[in-house]
Short mmCIF file of C-alpha atoms in Angstrom, two decimals:
data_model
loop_
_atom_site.label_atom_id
_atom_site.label_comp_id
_atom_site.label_asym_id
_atom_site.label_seq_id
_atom_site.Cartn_x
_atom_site.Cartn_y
_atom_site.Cartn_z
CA UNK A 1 17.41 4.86 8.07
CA UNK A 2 16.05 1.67 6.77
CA UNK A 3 12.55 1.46 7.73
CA UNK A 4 10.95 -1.93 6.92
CA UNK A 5 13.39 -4.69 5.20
CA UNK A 6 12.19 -7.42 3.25
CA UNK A 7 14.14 -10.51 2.09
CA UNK A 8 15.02 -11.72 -0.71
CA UNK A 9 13.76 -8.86 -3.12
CA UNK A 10 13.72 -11.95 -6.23
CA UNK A 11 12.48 -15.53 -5.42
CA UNK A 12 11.93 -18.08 -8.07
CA UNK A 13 10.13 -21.57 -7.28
CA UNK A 14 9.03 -24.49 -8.40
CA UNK A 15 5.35 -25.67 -8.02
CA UNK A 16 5.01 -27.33 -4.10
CA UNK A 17 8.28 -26.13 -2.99
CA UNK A 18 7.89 -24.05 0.43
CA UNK A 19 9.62 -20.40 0.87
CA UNK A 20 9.37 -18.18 4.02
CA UNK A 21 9.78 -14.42 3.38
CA UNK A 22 11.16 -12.20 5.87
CA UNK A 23 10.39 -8.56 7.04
CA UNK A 24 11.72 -6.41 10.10
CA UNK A 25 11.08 -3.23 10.78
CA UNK A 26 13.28 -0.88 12.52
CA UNK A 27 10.59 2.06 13.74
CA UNK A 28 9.76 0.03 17.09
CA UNK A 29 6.04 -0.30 15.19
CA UNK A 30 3.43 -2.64 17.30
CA UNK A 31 1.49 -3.75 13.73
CA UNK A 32 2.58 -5.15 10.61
CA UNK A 33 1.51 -6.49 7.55
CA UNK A 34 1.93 -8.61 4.41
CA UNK A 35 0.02 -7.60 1.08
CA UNK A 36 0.41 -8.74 -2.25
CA UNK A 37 0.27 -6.88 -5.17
CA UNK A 38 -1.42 -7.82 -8.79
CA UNK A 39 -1.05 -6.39 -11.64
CA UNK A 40 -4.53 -4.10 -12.21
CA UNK A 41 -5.30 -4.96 -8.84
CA UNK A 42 -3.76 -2.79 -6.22
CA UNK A 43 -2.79 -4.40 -3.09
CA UNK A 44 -4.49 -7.10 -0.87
CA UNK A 45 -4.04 -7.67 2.62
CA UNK A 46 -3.00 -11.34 3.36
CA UNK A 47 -2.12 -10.86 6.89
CA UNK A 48 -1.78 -8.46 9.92
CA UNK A 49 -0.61 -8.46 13.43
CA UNK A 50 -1.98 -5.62 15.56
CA UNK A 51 0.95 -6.36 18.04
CA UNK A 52 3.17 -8.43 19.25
CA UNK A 53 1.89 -12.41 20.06
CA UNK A 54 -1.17 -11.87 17.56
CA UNK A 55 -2.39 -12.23 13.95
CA UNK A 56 -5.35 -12.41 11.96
CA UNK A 57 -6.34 -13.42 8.73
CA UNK A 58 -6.87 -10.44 6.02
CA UNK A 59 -8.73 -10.40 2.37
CA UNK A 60 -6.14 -13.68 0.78
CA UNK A 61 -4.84 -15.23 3.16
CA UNK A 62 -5.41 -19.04 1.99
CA UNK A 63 -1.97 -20.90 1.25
CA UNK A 64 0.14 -18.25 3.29
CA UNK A 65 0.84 -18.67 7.20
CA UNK A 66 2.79 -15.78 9.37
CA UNK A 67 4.82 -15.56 12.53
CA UNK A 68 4.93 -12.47 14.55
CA UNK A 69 8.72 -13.43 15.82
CA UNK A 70 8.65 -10.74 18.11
CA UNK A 71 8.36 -7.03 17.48
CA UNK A 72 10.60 -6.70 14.89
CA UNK A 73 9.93 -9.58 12.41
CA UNK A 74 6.62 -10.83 10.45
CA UNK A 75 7.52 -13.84 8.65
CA UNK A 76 5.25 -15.24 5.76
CA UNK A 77 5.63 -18.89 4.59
CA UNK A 78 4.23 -20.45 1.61
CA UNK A 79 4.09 -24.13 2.36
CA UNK A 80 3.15 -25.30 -1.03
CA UNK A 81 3.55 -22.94 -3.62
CA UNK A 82 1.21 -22.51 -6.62
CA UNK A 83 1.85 -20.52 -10.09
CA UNK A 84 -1.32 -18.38 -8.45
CA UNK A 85 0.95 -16.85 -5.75
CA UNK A 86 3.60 -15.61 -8.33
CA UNK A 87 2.88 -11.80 -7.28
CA UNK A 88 4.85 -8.89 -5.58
CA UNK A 89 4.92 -9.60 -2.17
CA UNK A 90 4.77 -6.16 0.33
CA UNK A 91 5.37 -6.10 4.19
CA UNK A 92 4.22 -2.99 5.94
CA UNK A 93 4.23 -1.25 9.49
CA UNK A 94 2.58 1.09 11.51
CA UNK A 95 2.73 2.54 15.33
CA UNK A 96 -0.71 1.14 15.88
CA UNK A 97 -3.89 -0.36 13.80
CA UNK A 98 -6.09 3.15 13.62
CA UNK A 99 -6.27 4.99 10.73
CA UNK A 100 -4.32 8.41 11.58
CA UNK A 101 -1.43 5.65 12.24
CA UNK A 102 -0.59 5.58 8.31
CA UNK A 103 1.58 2.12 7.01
CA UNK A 104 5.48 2.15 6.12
CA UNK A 105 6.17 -0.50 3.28
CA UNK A 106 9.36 -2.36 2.39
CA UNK A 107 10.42 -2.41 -0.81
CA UNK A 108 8.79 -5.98 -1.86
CA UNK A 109 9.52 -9.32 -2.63
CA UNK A 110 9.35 -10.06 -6.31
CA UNK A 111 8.26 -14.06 -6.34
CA UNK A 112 7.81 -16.20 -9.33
CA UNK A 113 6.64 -19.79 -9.09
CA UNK A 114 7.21 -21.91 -12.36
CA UNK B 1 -13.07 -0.56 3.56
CA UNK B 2 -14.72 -1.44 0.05
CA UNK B 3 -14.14 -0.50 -3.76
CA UNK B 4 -11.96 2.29 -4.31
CA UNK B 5 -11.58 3.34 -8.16
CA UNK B 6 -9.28 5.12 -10.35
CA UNK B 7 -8.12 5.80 -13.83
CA UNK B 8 -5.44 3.39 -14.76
CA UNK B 9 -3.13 5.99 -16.76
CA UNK B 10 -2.56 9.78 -17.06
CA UNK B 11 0.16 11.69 -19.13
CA UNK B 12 0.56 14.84 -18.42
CA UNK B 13 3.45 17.57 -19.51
CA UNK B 14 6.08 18.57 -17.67
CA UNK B 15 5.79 21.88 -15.79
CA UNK B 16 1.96 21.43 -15.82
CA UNK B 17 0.20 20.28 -12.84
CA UNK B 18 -1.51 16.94 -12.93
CA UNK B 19 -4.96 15.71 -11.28
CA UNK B 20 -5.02 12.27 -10.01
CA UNK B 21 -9.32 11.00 -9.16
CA UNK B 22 -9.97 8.62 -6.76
CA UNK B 23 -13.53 7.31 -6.27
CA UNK B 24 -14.81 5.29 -2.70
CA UNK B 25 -17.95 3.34 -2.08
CA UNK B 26 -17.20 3.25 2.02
CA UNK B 27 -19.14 5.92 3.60
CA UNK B 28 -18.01 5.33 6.88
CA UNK B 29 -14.34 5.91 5.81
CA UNK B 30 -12.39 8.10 7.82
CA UNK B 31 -8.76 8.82 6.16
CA UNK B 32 -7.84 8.78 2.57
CA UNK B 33 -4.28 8.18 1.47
CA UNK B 34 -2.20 8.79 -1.31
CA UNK B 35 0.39 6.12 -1.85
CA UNK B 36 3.69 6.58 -4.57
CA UNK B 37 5.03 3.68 -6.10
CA UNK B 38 8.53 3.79 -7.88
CA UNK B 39 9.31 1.43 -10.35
CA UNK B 40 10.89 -1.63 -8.53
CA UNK B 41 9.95 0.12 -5.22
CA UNK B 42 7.56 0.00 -2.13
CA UNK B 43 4.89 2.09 -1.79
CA UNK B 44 5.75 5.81 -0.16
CA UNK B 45 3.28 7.55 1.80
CA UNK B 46 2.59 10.87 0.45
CA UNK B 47 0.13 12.62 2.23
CA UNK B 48 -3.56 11.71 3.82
CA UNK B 49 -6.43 13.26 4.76
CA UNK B 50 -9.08 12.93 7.54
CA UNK B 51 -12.76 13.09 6.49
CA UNK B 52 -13.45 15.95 8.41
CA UNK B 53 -11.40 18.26 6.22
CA UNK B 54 -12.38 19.22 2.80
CA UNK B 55 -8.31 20.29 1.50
CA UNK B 56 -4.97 19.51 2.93
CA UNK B 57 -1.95 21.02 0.99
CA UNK B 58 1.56 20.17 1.41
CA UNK B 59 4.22 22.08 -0.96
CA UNK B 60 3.55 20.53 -5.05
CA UNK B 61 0.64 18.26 -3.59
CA UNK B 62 -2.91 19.16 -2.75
CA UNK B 63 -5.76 16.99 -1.86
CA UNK B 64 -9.14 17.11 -2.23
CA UNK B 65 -11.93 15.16 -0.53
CA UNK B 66 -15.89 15.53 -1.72
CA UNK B 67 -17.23 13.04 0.85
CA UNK B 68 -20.79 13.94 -0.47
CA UNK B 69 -19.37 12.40 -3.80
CA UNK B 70 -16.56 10.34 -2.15
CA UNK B 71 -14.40 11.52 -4.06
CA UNK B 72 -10.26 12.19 -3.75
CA UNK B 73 -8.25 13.93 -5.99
CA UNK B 74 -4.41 14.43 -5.67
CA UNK B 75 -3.02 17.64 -7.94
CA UNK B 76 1.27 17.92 -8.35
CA UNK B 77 1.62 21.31 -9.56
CA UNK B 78 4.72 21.96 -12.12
CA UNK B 79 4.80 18.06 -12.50
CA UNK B 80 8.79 16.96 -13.00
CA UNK B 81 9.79 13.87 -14.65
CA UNK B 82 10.87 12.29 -10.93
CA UNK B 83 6.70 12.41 -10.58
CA UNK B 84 6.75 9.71 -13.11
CA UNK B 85 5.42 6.65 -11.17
CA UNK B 86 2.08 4.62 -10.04
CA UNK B 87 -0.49 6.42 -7.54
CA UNK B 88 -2.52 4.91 -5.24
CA UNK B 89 -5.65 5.77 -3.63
CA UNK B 90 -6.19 4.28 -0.19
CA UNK B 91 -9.05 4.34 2.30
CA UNK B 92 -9.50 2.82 6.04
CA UNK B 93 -11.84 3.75 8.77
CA UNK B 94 -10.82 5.11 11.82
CA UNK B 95 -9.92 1.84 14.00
CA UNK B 96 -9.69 -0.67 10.77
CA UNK B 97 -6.83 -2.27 10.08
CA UNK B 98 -7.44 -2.86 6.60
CA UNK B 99 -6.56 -0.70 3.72
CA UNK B 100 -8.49 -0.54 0.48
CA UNK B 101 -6.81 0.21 -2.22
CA UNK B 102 -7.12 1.33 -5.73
CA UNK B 103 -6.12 -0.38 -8.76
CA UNK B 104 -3.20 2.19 -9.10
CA UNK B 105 -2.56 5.61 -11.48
CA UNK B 106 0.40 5.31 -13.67
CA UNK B 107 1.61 8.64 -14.21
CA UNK B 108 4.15 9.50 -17.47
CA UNK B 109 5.26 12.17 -17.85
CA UNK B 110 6.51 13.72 -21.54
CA UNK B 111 9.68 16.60 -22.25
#
């Protein structure tokens, strides 16, 4: 019964060191997603994949890249982190992209750069 | 998707029912979510509604969707203390991949 993973759930960094964090989903979902959350903010969409072999750039997504490993997995890296990316981190899922296909989130990567 | 609004806090009794307001500037928005966030927690899908229909109830919850206004509204009836966390509002059209949300509802509520 466990959904969408995400890993670690606590990161701290220094400024400029890299980090990749992981997500899998177990629901056999063709779209995922990474958001981060802000305090006051809500979430914003960093990245998506629609499916498997794609992805496209959401509302943030300078200073983050993504892998769609395969169906399961949507990696995000930070390559050189920045106190601005400290933020809860959020990977999601759905079956497909459309709108009656609602999102499945992880529980969320807690990451603070120092 | 573009802004979607709510109140930041409400506190509400327990055993009363509590109204969460959601505001949306998208017209062209075709499903509205509600989104529960525990603390230290992802976000849990609740319930969500297609434009078309004006109500949707499911057990405690009931939504409500002006699209005149474009307005939401999420009411827990007999609110319990395990209703204590953040709401969100959440709005996407019918092939976008993108989510709006709100700025979040955090919900208390008092013995």
């Amino acid at each position: 019964n466990a959904g969408v993973t995400q890993t670690p759930k606590f990161q701290v960094l220094k400024t400029g060191q890299s980090m990749t964090l992981q997500c899998a989903q177990d629901m056999n979902h063709n779209s995922m997603y990474w958001y981060r959350q802000d305090p006051g903010m809500g979430l914003r969409l960093i990245y998506y994949s629609a499916s498997e072999g794609t992805t496209d750039k959401g509302e943030v997504p300078n200073g983050y890249n993504v892998s769609r490993l395969n169906k399961r997995e949507f990696s995000l890296r930070l390559e050189s982190a920045a106190p601005s990316q400290t933020s809860v981190y959020f990977c999601a899922s759905s079956d497909g992209t459309g709108g009656n296909q609602p999102q499945h989130f992880g529980d969320g990567t807690r990451l603070s750069i120092l | 998707g573009e802004d979607v609004e709510q109140s930041l806090f409400l506190s509400v009794r327990e055993g009363d029912s509590s109204v969460i307001n959601c505001t949306y500037t998208d017209s062209s928005s075709t499903y509205l979510y509600w989104y529960k966030q525990e603390p230290g927690a992802g976000l849990q899908l609740l319930t969500y509604i297609f434009s078309n229909m004006d109500m949707k109830q499911d057990q405690r919850l009931t939504v409500l969707l002006n699209k005149k206004d474009k307005h939401l509204s999420l009411r827990i009836a007999d609110t319990q203390t395990g209703d204590s966390a953040i709401y969100f509002c959440a709005e996407t059209g019918s092939n976008d991949y993108k989510l709006s949300f709100g700025a979040g509802t955090t919900v208390t509520v008092r013995a």
